[in-house]
Amino acid sequence: MADCIFCKIAQHEIPSSIVYEDEQCVAFKDLEPQAPVHVLVIPKKHVESVLALTDADRALVAHILVDVVPQLARELGVAEKGFRVVANTGDEGGQSVKHLHFHLLGGRSLQWPPG
Ligand code: 5GP
Ligand code: ZN
């Protein structure tokens, strides 16, 4: 999608610190990390948010959450102690980039509830 910063990252049109990539998704370090480990996992395809997902996206979401996130959590060293996966959605959900992304946060004790 034109003018979508995460589409541009997915297409390598703007630089990012990519930690994982396959045909369907890409994971890269957040520009403003909120924890020692803070990566964003995004579908390469433009989807605005979890609300925009359709039946056709089931395999994509499963791939990200079943395959990629746990593998990354292990590789990044946070699987054992624990981590958080967050998909901020909409304005009150705190979504600032309108391209679906899963934050993977870890490496410190995370507080609950979020602010
Ligand atoms: P949201 O607030 O939408 O849940 O999360 C968007 C995240 O994207 C924020 O944590 C922000 O730091 C990150 N971000 C925004 N623009 C860029 C960018 O150009 N590069 C990278 N690596 N992260 C970005
Ligand atoms: Zn996009």
PDB file of C-alpha atoms and ligand atoms in Angstrom:
ATOM      1  CA  MET A   1       0.000   0.000   0.000  1.00  0.00           C
ATOM      2  CA  ALA A   2       1.371   3.403  -0.942  1.00  0.00           C
ATOM      3  CA  ASP A   3       2.529   5.558   1.959  1.00  0.00           C
ATOM      4  CA  CYS A   4       2.507   2.692   4.438  1.00  0.00           C
ATOM      5  CA  ILE A   5       5.791   2.670   6.320  1.00  0.00           C
ATOM      6  CA  PHE A   6       5.570  -1.033   7.196  1.00  0.00           C
ATOM      7  CA  CYS A   7       4.821  -2.003   3.590  1.00  0.00           C
ATOM      8  CA  LYS A   8       7.983  -0.095   2.693  1.00  0.00           C
ATOM      9  CA  ILE A   9       9.957  -1.938   5.371  1.00  0.00           C
ATOM     10  CA  ALA A  10       8.550  -5.265   4.133  1.00  0.00           C
ATOM     11  CA  GLN A  11       9.645  -4.394   0.599  1.00  0.00           C
ATOM     12  CA  HIS A  12      13.086  -3.200   1.763  1.00  0.00           C
ATOM     13  CA  GLU A  13      12.336   0.266   0.466  1.00  0.00           C
ATOM     14  CA  ILE A  14      13.333   1.801   3.776  1.00  0.00           C
ATOM     15  CA  PRO A  15      15.955   0.294   6.061  1.00  0.00           C
ATOM     16  CA  SER A  16      15.255  -1.596   9.252  1.00  0.00           C
ATOM     17  CA  SER A  17      17.040  -4.137  11.420  1.00  0.00           C
ATOM     18  CA  ILE A  18      15.417  -7.298  10.103  1.00  0.00           C
ATOM     19  CA  VAL A  19      15.792 -10.317  12.386  1.00  0.00           C
ATOM     20  CA  TYR A  20      13.633 -12.764  10.393  1.00  0.00           C
ATOM     21  CA  GLU A  21      12.012 -12.903   6.980  1.00  0.00           C
ATOM     22  CA  ASP A  22      10.137 -15.411   4.840  1.00  0.00           C
ATOM     23  CA  GLU A  23       7.634 -15.255   1.980  1.00  0.00           C
ATOM     24  CA  GLN A  24       4.770 -14.239   4.224  1.00  0.00           C
ATOM     25  CA  CYS A  25       6.156 -12.067   6.967  1.00  0.00           C
ATOM     26  CA  VAL A  26       9.053 -10.047   8.262  1.00  0.00           C
ATOM     27  CA  ALA A  27      10.273  -9.291  11.797  1.00  0.00           C
ATOM     28  CA  PHE A  28      12.404  -6.266  12.598  1.00  0.00           C
ATOM     29  CA  LYS A  29      13.622  -4.337  15.628  1.00  0.00           C
ATOM     30  CA  ASP A  30      11.363  -1.561  16.856  1.00  0.00           C
ATOM     31  CA  LEU A  31      12.855   1.901  16.292  1.00  0.00           C
ATOM     32  CA  GLU A  32      12.007   2.912  19.868  1.00  0.00           C
ATOM     33  CA  PRO A  33      12.431  -0.268  21.893  1.00  0.00           C
ATOM     34  CA  GLN A  34      10.377  -0.463  25.085  1.00  0.00           C
ATOM     35  CA  ALA A  35      12.242  -3.509  26.397  1.00  0.00           C
ATOM     36  CA  PRO A  36      15.636  -5.153  25.797  1.00  0.00           C
ATOM     37  CA  VAL A  37      13.920  -7.344  23.199  1.00  0.00           C
ATOM     38  CA  HIS A  38      11.350  -5.490  21.118  1.00  0.00           C
ATOM     39  CA  VAL A  39      10.641  -6.697  17.623  1.00  0.00           C
ATOM     40  CA  LEU A  40       7.655  -6.229  15.358  1.00  0.00           C
ATOM     41  CA  VAL A  41       6.341  -9.134  13.310  1.00  0.00           C
ATOM     42  CA  ILE A  42       4.281  -8.058  10.308  1.00  0.00           C
ATOM     43  CA  PRO A  43       2.632  -9.734   7.354  1.00  0.00           C
ATOM     44  CA  LYS A  44       4.193  -8.636   4.077  1.00  0.00           C
ATOM     45  CA  LYS A  45       0.689  -8.185   2.758  1.00  0.00           C
ATOM     46  CA  HIS A  46      -0.962  -4.948   3.868  1.00  0.00           C
ATOM     47  CA  VAL A  47      -3.646  -5.634   6.477  1.00  0.00           C
ATOM     48  CA  GLU A  48      -4.729  -2.645   8.534  1.00  0.00           C
ATOM     49  CA  SER A  49      -5.291  -4.390  11.862  1.00  0.00           C
ATOM     50  CA  VAL A  50      -6.722  -7.534  13.427  1.00  0.00           C
ATOM     51  CA  LEU A  51     -10.140  -6.109  12.549  1.00  0.00           C
ATOM     52  CA  ALA A  52      -9.325  -6.268   8.849  1.00  0.00           C
ATOM     53  CA  LEU A  53      -8.324  -9.937   8.879  1.00  0.00           C
ATOM     54  CA  THR A  54     -10.494 -12.273   6.817  1.00  0.00           C
ATOM     55  CA  ASP A  55     -10.953 -15.999   6.383  1.00  0.00           C
ATOM     56  CA  ALA A  56      -8.223 -15.903   3.753  1.00  0.00           C
ATOM     57  CA  ASP A  57      -5.734 -14.745   6.395  1.00  0.00           C
ATOM     58  CA  ARG A  58      -6.122 -17.698   8.779  1.00  0.00           C
ATOM     59  CA  ALA A  59      -3.001 -19.492   7.581  1.00  0.00           C
ATOM     60  CA  LEU A  60      -1.009 -16.255   7.648  1.00  0.00           C
ATOM     61  CA  VAL A  61      -1.932 -15.461  11.258  1.00  0.00           C
ATOM     62  CA  ALA A  62      -1.325 -19.052  12.291  1.00  0.00           C
ATOM     63  CA  HIS A  63       2.072 -18.969  10.618  1.00  0.00           C
ATOM     64  CA  ILE A  64       3.032 -15.824  12.495  1.00  0.00           C
ATOM     65  CA  LEU A  65       1.752 -16.982  15.902  1.00  0.00           C
ATOM     66  CA  VAL A  66       2.411 -20.716  15.680  1.00  0.00           C
ATOM     67  CA  ASP A  67       5.706 -20.724  13.794  1.00  0.00           C
ATOM     68  CA  VAL A  68       7.430 -17.365  13.800  1.00  0.00           C
ATOM     69  CA  VAL A  69       6.776 -15.768  17.196  1.00  0.00           C
ATOM     70  CA  PRO A  70       7.780 -18.805  19.294  1.00  0.00           C
ATOM     71  CA  GLN A  71      10.868 -19.386  17.153  1.00  0.00           C
ATOM     72  CA  LEU A  72      11.901 -15.750  17.489  1.00  0.00           C
ATOM     73  CA  ALA A  73      11.230 -15.785  21.238  1.00  0.00           C
ATOM     74  CA  ARG A  74      13.598 -18.751  21.563  1.00  0.00           C
ATOM     75  CA  GLU A  75      16.245 -17.244  19.285  1.00  0.00           C
ATOM     76  CA  LEU A  76      16.105 -13.893  21.051  1.00  0.00           C
ATOM     77  CA  GLY A  77      16.478 -15.571  24.424  1.00  0.00           C
ATOM     78  CA  VAL A  78      13.158 -14.652  26.042  1.00  0.00           C
ATOM     79  CA  ALA A  79      11.201 -17.898  25.723  1.00  0.00           C
ATOM     80  CA  GLU A  80      12.281 -19.319  29.038  1.00  0.00           C
ATOM     81  CA  LYS A  81      11.631 -16.297  31.255  1.00  0.00           C
ATOM     82  CA  GLY A  82       8.600 -15.058  29.356  1.00  0.00           C
ATOM     83  CA  PHE A  83       7.582 -12.350  26.974  1.00  0.00           C
ATOM     84  CA  ARG A  84       4.557 -10.489  25.690  1.00  0.00           C
ATOM     85  CA  VAL A  85       2.865 -10.454  22.279  1.00  0.00           C
ATOM     86  CA  VAL A  86       0.741  -7.370  21.650  1.00  0.00           C
ATOM     87  CA  ALA A  87      -1.349  -6.200  18.704  1.00  0.00           C
ATOM     88  CA  ASN A  88      -2.459  -2.655  19.487  1.00  0.00           C
ATOM     89  CA  THR A  89      -5.653  -2.011  17.556  1.00  0.00           C
ATOM     90  CA  GLY A  90      -7.314   1.296  16.745  1.00  0.00           C
ATOM     91  CA  ASP A  91      -6.908   4.655  18.398  1.00  0.00           C
ATOM     92  CA  GLU A  92      -7.758   3.733  21.969  1.00  0.00           C
ATOM     93  CA  GLY A  93      -5.746   0.551  21.545  1.00  0.00           C
ATOM     94  CA  GLY A  94      -2.714   2.696  20.850  1.00  0.00           C
ATOM     95  CA  GLN A  95      -2.160   1.670  17.238  1.00  0.00           C
ATOM     96  CA  SER A  96      -0.015   4.306  15.569  1.00  0.00           C
ATOM     97  CA  VAL A  97       0.911   2.407  12.392  1.00  0.00           C
ATOM     98  CA  LYS A  98      -2.073   1.133  10.435  1.00  0.00           C
ATOM     99  CA  HIS A  99      -0.418  -2.049   9.194  1.00  0.00           C
ATOM    100  CA  LEU A 100      -1.003  -5.128  11.368  1.00  0.00           C
ATOM    101  CA  HIS A 101       1.953  -5.811  13.626  1.00  0.00           C
ATOM    102  CA  PHE A 102       2.634  -8.006  16.595  1.00  0.00           C
ATOM    103  CA  HIS A 103       4.989  -6.547  19.167  1.00  0.00           C
ATOM    104  CA  LEU A 104       7.216  -9.179  20.766  1.00  0.00           C
ATOM    105  CA  LEU A 105       8.523  -7.715  24.015  1.00  0.00           C
ATOM    106  CA  GLY A 106      10.787  -9.297  26.570  1.00  0.00           C
ATOM    107  CA  GLY A 107      14.052  -9.223  28.445  1.00  0.00           C
ATOM    108  CA  ARG A 108      12.664  -7.466  31.506  1.00  0.00           C
ATOM    109  CA  SER A 109       9.775  -7.895  33.883  1.00  0.00           C
ATOM    110  CA  LEU A 110       6.746  -6.380  32.137  1.00  0.00           C
ATOM    111  CA  GLN A 111       4.064  -4.665  34.173  1.00  0.00           C
ATOM    112  CA  TRP A 112       0.333  -5.247  34.059  1.00  0.00           C
ATOM    113  CA  PRO A 113      -2.062  -3.563  33.472  1.00  0.00           C
ATOM    114  CA  PRO A 114      -0.610  -1.518  30.611  1.00  0.00           C
ATOM    115  CA  GLY A 115      -0.948   2.241  30.821  1.00  0.00           C
TER     116      GLY A 115
HETATM  117  P1  5GP B   1       1.909   0.770  17.495  1.00  0.00           P
HETATM  118  O1  5GP B   1       2.007   2.012  18.321  1.00  0.00           O
HETATM  119  O2  5GP B   1       1.204   1.044  16.185  1.00  0.00           O
HETATM  120  O3  5GP B   1       1.357  -0.423  18.202  1.00  0.00           O
HETATM  121  O4  5GP B   1       3.388   0.355  17.170  1.00  0.00           O
HETATM  122  C1  5GP B   1       4.116   0.918  16.142  1.00  0.00           C
HETATM  123  C2  5GP B   1       5.563   0.700  16.470  1.00  0.00           C
HETATM  124  O5  5GP B   1       6.299   0.906  15.310  1.00  0.00           O
HETATM  125  C3  5GP B   1       6.108   1.643  17.549  1.00  0.00           C
HETATM  126  O6  5GP B   1       6.616   0.871  18.621  1.00  0.00           O
HETATM  127  C4  5GP B   1       7.200   2.414  16.821  1.00  0.00           C
HETATM  128  O7  5GP B   1       8.338   2.646  17.625  1.00  0.00           O
HETATM  129  C5  5GP B   1       7.515   1.508  15.639  1.00  0.00           C
HETATM  130  N1  5GP B   1       7.949   2.205  14.441  1.00  0.00           N
HETATM  131  C6  5GP B   1       7.338   3.263  13.861  1.00  0.00           C
HETATM  132  N2  5GP B   1       7.989   3.622  12.745  1.00  0.00           N
HETATM  133  C7  5GP B   1       9.034   2.764  12.619  1.00  0.00           C
HETATM  134  C8  5GP B   1      10.069   2.621  11.652  1.00  0.00           C
HETATM  135  O8  5GP B   1      10.176   3.355  10.673  1.00  0.00           O
HETATM  136  N3  5GP B   1      10.968   1.624  11.856  1.00  0.00           N
HETATM  137  C9  5GP B   1      10.874   0.779  12.926  1.00  0.00           C
HETATM  138  N4  5GP B   1      11.821  -0.179  13.028  1.00  0.00           N
HETATM  139  N5  5GP B   1       9.909   0.882  13.847  1.00  0.00           N
HETATM  140  C10 5GP B   1       9.003   1.866  13.697  1.00  0.00           C
HETATM  141 ZN    ZN B   2       1.186  -1.635   4.897  1.00  0.00          ZN
END
